[in-house]
C-alpha positions as protocol buffer text, in pm:
chain_id: "A"
residue {
  index: 1
  type: MET
  ca { x: 9336 y: 11980 z: 12625 }
}
residue {
  index: 2
  type: GLY
  ca { x: 9236 y: 12365 z: 12518 }
}
residue {
  index: 3
  type: THR
  ca { x: 9240 y: 12707 z: 12739 }
}
residue {
  index: 4
  type: ASN
  ca { x: 9270 y: 12509 z: 13069 }
}
residue {
  index: 5
  type: PRO
  ca { x: 9466 y: 12219 z: 13103 }
}
residue {
  index: 6
  type: ALA
  ca { x: 9417 y: 12126 z: 13490 }
}
residue {
  index: 7
  type: HIS
  ca { x: 9072 y: 12031 z: 13332 }
}
residue {
  index: 8
  type: PRO
  ca { x: 9068 y: 11862 z: 13015 }
}
residue {
  index: 9
  type: LYS
  ca { x: 8713 y: 11840 z: 12835 }
}
residue {
  index: 10
  type: LEU
  ca { x: 8566 y: 11580 z: 12628 }
}
residue {
  index: 11
  type: VAL
  ca { x: 8503 y: 11743 z: 12295 }
}
residue {
  index: 12
  type: LYS
  ca { x: 8451 y: 11424 z: 12043 }
}
residue {
  index: 13
  type: THR
  ca { x: 8489 y: 11071 z: 12080 }
}
residue {
  index: 14
  type: ILE
  ca { x: 8628 y: 10872 z: 11742 }
}
residue {
  index: 15
  type: ASP
  ca { x: 8363 y: 10579 z: 11639 }
}
residue {
  index: 16
  type: SER
  ca { x: 8407 y: 10532 z: 11324 }
}
residue {
  index: 17
  type: TRP
  ca { x: 8777 y: 10365 z: 11360 }
}
residue {
  index: 18
  type: THR
  ca { x: 8743 y: 10032 z: 11197 }
}
residue {
  index: 19
  type: ALA
  ca { x: 8484 y: 10153 z: 10955 }
}
residue {
  index: 20
  type: LYS
  ca { x: 8736 y: 10431 z: 10803 }
}
residue {
  index: 21
  type: THR
  ca { x: 9037 y: 10224 z: 10851 }
}
residue {
  index: 22
  type: GLY
  ca { x: 9019 y: 9889 z: 10846 }
}
residue {
  index: 23
  type: TYR
  ca { x: 9209 y: 9854 z: 11135 }
}
residue {
  index: 24
  type: VAL
  ca { x: 9176 y: 9738 z: 11475 }
}
residue {
  index: 25
  type: GLY
  ca { x: 9384 y: 9796 z: 11824 }
}
residue {
  index: 26
  type: PRO
  ca { x: 9416 y: 10164 z: 11794 }
}
residue {
  index: 27
  type: HIS
  ca { x: 9741 y: 10181 z: 12003 }
}
residue {
  index: 28
  type: THR
  ca { x: 9975 y: 10501 z: 11938 }
}
residue {
  index: 29
  type: PHE
  ca { x: 9831 y: 10823 z: 11921 }
}
residue {
  index: 30
  type: TYR
  ca { x: 10068 y: 11124 z: 11856 }
}
residue {
  index: 31
  type: ALA
  ca { x: 9995 y: 11530 z: 11823 }
}
residue {
  index: 32
  type: LEU
  ca { x: 10082 y: 11688 z: 11517 }
}
residue {
  index: 33
  type: PRO
  ca { x: 10021 y: 12048 z: 11431 }
}
residue {
  index: 34
  type: GLY
  ca { x: 9680 y: 12000 z: 11349 }
}
residue {
  index: 35
  type: ARG
  ca { x: 9658 y: 11678 z: 11309 }
}
residue {
  index: 36
  type: MET
  ca { x: 9659 y: 11351 z: 11500 }
}
residue {
  index: 37
  type: LEU
  ca { x: 9851 y: 11052 z: 11415 }
}
residue {
  index: 38
  type: ILE
  ca { x: 9745 y: 10694 z: 11555 }
}
residue {
  index: 39
  type: GLY
  ca { x: 9880 y: 10369 z: 11555 }
}
residue {
  index: 40
  type: SER
  ca { x: 9737 y: 10039 z: 11523 }
}
residue {
  index: 41
  type: LEU
  ca { x: 9774 y: 9690 z: 11607 }
}
residue {
  index: 42
  type: SER
  ca { x: 9581 y: 9471 z: 11401 }
}
residue {
  index: 43
  type: ASN
  ca { x: 9355 y: 9482 z: 11106 }
}
residue {
  index: 44
  type: ALA
  ca { x: 8952 y: 9403 z: 11068 }
}
residue {
  index: 45
  type: ALA
  ca { x: 8996 y: 9140 z: 10780 }
}
residue {
  index: 46
  type: ASP
  ca { x: 9151 y: 8818 z: 10965 }
}
residue {
  index: 47
  type: LYS
  ca { x: 9290 y: 9018 z: 11256 }
}
residue {
  index: 48
  type: GLY
  ca { x: 9640 y: 8908 z: 11163 }
}
residue {
  index: 49
  type: GLY
  ca { x: 9853 y: 9173 z: 11214 }
}
residue {
  index: 50
  type: VAL
  ca { x: 9893 y: 9314 z: 10834 }
}
residue {
  index: 51
  type: THR
  ca { x: 9774 y: 9729 z: 10958 }
}
residue {
  index: 52
  type: GLY
  ca { x: 9883 y: 10088 z: 10979 }
}
residue {
  index: 53
  type: MET
  ca { x: 9813 y: 10425 z: 11100 }
}
residue {
  index: 54
  type: ALA
  ca { x: 9604 y: 10692 z: 11001 }
}
residue {
  index: 55
  type: VAL
  ca { x: 9574 y: 11058 z: 11005 }
}
residue {
  index: 56
  type: TYR
  ca { x: 9258 y: 11226 z: 11186 }
}
residue {
  index: 57
  type: ASN
  ca { x: 9246 y: 11621 z: 11230 }
}
residue {
  index: 58
  type: ASN
  ca { x: 9240 y: 11840 z: 11471 }
}
residue {
  index: 59
  type: LYS
  ca { x: 8816 y: 11840 z: 11501 }
}
residue {
  index: 60
  type: GLY
  ca { x: 8854 y: 11445 z: 11548 }
}
residue {
  index: 61
  type: ASP
  ca { x: 8777 y: 11377 z: 11138 }
}
residue {
  index: 62
  type: PHE
  ca { x: 8939 y: 11128 z: 10885 }
}
residue {
  index: 63
  type: VAL
  ca { x: 9213 y: 11226 z: 10680 }
}
residue {
  index: 64
  type: ALA
  ca { x: 9393 y: 10936 z: 10566 }
}
residue {
  index: 65
  type: LYS
  ca { x: 9532 y: 10596 z: 10647 }
}
residue {
  index: 66
  type: TYR
  ca { x: 9956 y: 10438 z: 10559 }
}
residue {
  index: 67
  type: ASP
  ca { x: 9955 y: 10092 z: 10583 }
}
residue {
  index: 68
  type: LEU
  ca { x: 10207 y: 9944 z: 10684 }
}
residue {
  index: 69
  type: PRO
  ca { x: 10445 y: 9737 z: 10408 }
}
residue {
  index: 70
  type: THR
  ca { x: 10465 y: 9437 z: 10324 }
}
residue {
  index: 71
  type: SER
  ca { x: 10644 y: 9471 z: 10004 }
}
residue {
  index: 72
  type: THR
  ca { x: 11054 y: 9495 z: 10009 }
}
residue {
  index: 73
  type: ILE
  ca { x: 11247 y: 9803 z: 10034 }
}
residue {
  index: 74
  type: GLY
  ca { x: 11620 y: 9788 z: 10033 }
}
residue {
  index: 75
  type: HIS
  ca { x: 11616 y: 9443 z: 10015 }
}
residue {
  index: 76
  type: VAL
  ca { x: 11411 y: 9383 z: 10363 }
}
residue {
  index: 77
  type: LYS
  ca { x: 11083 y: 9258 z: 10296 }
}
residue {
  index: 78
  type: GLY
  ca { x: 10813 y: 9459 z: 10601 }
}
residue {
  index: 79
  type: ASP
  ca { x: 10593 y: 9209 z: 10762 }
}
residue {
  index: 80
  type: GLY
  ca { x: 10302 y: 9493 z: 10786 }
}
residue {
  index: 81
  type: TYR
  ca { x: 10280 y: 9406 z: 11178 }
}
residue {
  index: 82
  type: GLY
  ca { x: 10251 y: 9751 z: 11380 }
}
residue {
  index: 83
  type: TYR
  ca { x: 10319 y: 9833 z: 11761 }
}
residue {
  index: 84
  type: ASP
  ca { x: 10434 y: 10153 z: 11816 }
}
residue {
  index: 85
  type: LEU
  ca { x: 10584 y: 10469 z: 11650 }
}
residue {
  index: 86
  type: ALA
  ca { x: 10784 y: 10777 z: 11694 }
}
residue {
  index: 87
  type: VAL
  ca { x: 10825 y: 11137 z: 11517 }
}
residue {
  index: 88
  type: ASN
  ca { x: 11115 y: 11349 z: 11494 }
}
residue {
  index: 89
  type: PRO
  ca { x: 11040 y: 11637 z: 11294 }
}
residue {
  index: 90
  type: ALA
  ca { x: 11367 y: 11764 z: 11308 }
}
residue {
  index: 91
  type: LYS
  ca { x: 11440 y: 11522 z: 11067 }
}
residue {
  index: 92
  type: ASN
  ca { x: 11154 y: 11424 z: 10886 }
}
residue {
  index: 93
  type: ALA
  ca { x: 11157 y: 11127 z: 11015 }
}
residue {
  index: 94
  type: LEU
  ca { x: 10894 y: 10853 z: 11128 }
}
residue {
  index: 95
  type: LEU
  ca { x: 11005 y: 10519 z: 11273 }
}
residue {
  index: 96
  type: THR
  ca { x: 10712 y: 10215 z: 11324 }
}
residue {
  index: 97
  type: SER
  ca { x: 10794 y: 9942 z: 11520 }
}
residue {
  index: 98
  type: SER
  ca { x: 10635 y: 9608 z: 11504 }
}
residue {
  index: 99
  type: PHE
  ca { x: 10440 y: 9311 z: 11715 }
}
residue {
  index: 100
  type: THR
  ca { x: 10156 y: 9080 z: 11642 }
}
residue {
  index: 101
  type: GLY
  ca { x: 9786 y: 9085 z: 11541 }
}
residue {
  index: 102
  type: TRP
  ca { x: 9485 y: 9088 z: 11762 }
}
residue {
  index: 103
  type: ASN
  ca { x: 9488 y: 8658 z: 11671 }
}
residue {
  index: 104
  type: ASN
  ca { x: 9812 y: 8659 z: 11950 }
}
residue {
  index: 105
  type: TYR
  ca { x: 9792 y: 8994 z: 12159 }
}
residue {
  index: 106
  type: MET
  ca { x: 9433 y: 8923 z: 12254 }
}
residue {
  index: 107
  type: ARG
  ca { x: 9532 y: 8518 z: 12369 }
}
residue {
  index: 108
  type: ASP
  ca { x: 9646 y: 8394 z: 12682 }
}
residue {
  index: 109
  type: LEU
  ca { x: 10006 y: 8421 z: 12715 }
}
residue {
  index: 110
  type: GLY
  ca { x: 10051 y: 8085 z: 12874 }
}
residue {
  index: 111
  type: GLU
  ca { x: 9849 y: 7918 z: 12606 }
}
residue {
  index: 112
  type: LEU
  ca { x: 10007 y: 8157 z: 12312 }
}
residue {
  index: 113
  type: ILE
  ca { x: 10320 y: 8067 z: 12352 }
}
residue {
  index: 114
  type: LYS
  ca { x: 10233 y: 7671 z: 12373 }
}
residue {
  index: 115
  type: ASP
  ca { x: 10157 y: 7715 z: 11998 }
}
residue {
  index: 116
  type: PRO
  ca { x: 10419 y: 7689 z: 11747 }
}
residue {
  index: 117
  type: GLU
  ca { x: 10216 y: 7871 z: 11490 }
}
residue {
  index: 118
  type: ALA
  ca { x: 10110 y: 8097 z: 11672 }
}
residue {
  index: 119
  type: MET
  ca { x: 10464 y: 8191 z: 11754 }
}
residue {
  index: 120
  type: LYS
  ca { x: 10567 y: 8241 z: 11373 }
}
residue {
  index: 121
  type: HIS
  ca { x: 10294 y: 8548 z: 11362 }
}
residue {
  index: 122
  type: PHE
  ca { x: 10504 y: 8834 z: 11519 }
}
residue {
  index: 123
  type: GLY
  ca { x: 10643 y: 9141 z: 11309 }
}
residue {
  index: 124
  type: ASN
  ca { x: 11011 y: 9179 z: 11381 }
}
residue {
  index: 125
  type: THR
  ca { x: 11051 y: 9487 z: 11128 }
}
residue {
  index: 126
  type: MET
  ca { x: 11133 y: 9890 z: 11170 }
}
residue {
  index: 127
  type: VAL
  ca { x: 10993 y: 10125 z: 10912 }
}
residue {
  index: 128
  type: MET
  ca { x: 11182 y: 10456 z: 10799 }
}
residue {
  index: 129
  type: TRP
  ca { x: 10950 y: 10653 z: 10718 }
}
residue {
  index: 130
  type: ASN
  ca { x: 10928 y: 11027 z: 10488 }
}
residue {
  index: 131
  type: LEU
  ca { x: 10685 y: 11205 z: 10785 }
}
residue {
  index: 132
  type: LYS
  ca { x: 10589 y: 11442 z: 10531 }
}
residue {
  index: 133
  type: THR
  ca { x: 10514 y: 11232 z: 10208 }
}
residue {
  index: 134
  type: MET
  ca { x: 10400 y: 10978 z: 10474 }
}
residue {
  index: 135
  type: GLN
  ca { x: 10610 y: 10721 z: 10237 }
}
residue {
  index: 136
  type: PRO
  ca { x: 10810 y: 10384 z: 10342 }
}
residue {
  index: 137
  type: GLN
  ca { x: 11177 y: 10470 z: 10294 }
}
residue {
  index: 138
  type: GLN
  ca { x: 11382 y: 10203 z: 10454 }
}
residue {
  index: 139
  type: ILE
  ca { x: 11286 y: 9860 z: 10637 }
}
residue {
  index: 140
  type: LEU
  ca { x: 11541 y: 9742 z: 10897 }
}
């Protein structure tokens, strides 16, 4: 937005998203001091849904990526799916929710809901992260 929010200017287009992250479907963009956190919907390898988030600096340069957990934390197994994210800096908290992968969300909805195998590939977890360390703390 720069110095004139009424007249924003495109400074840079990130065209290396998939090459840098291995993710497809950038979905949620969250501005943080000095950086941008971007959540995604799927991965480029199998488009099955396991995905993550990436951090870019204010110049649009890739900084780091964070896969959503598929491990078990606190007796709950992560599904690795991504959808949305929310941040509460005062509580040092980042919350991610899950959805489904590219293979599902790019399909016709009528066909999708009639496919029993495809309907097994939806996430049902949320992950609480430590915002400062970007480490998952709890899976709900």
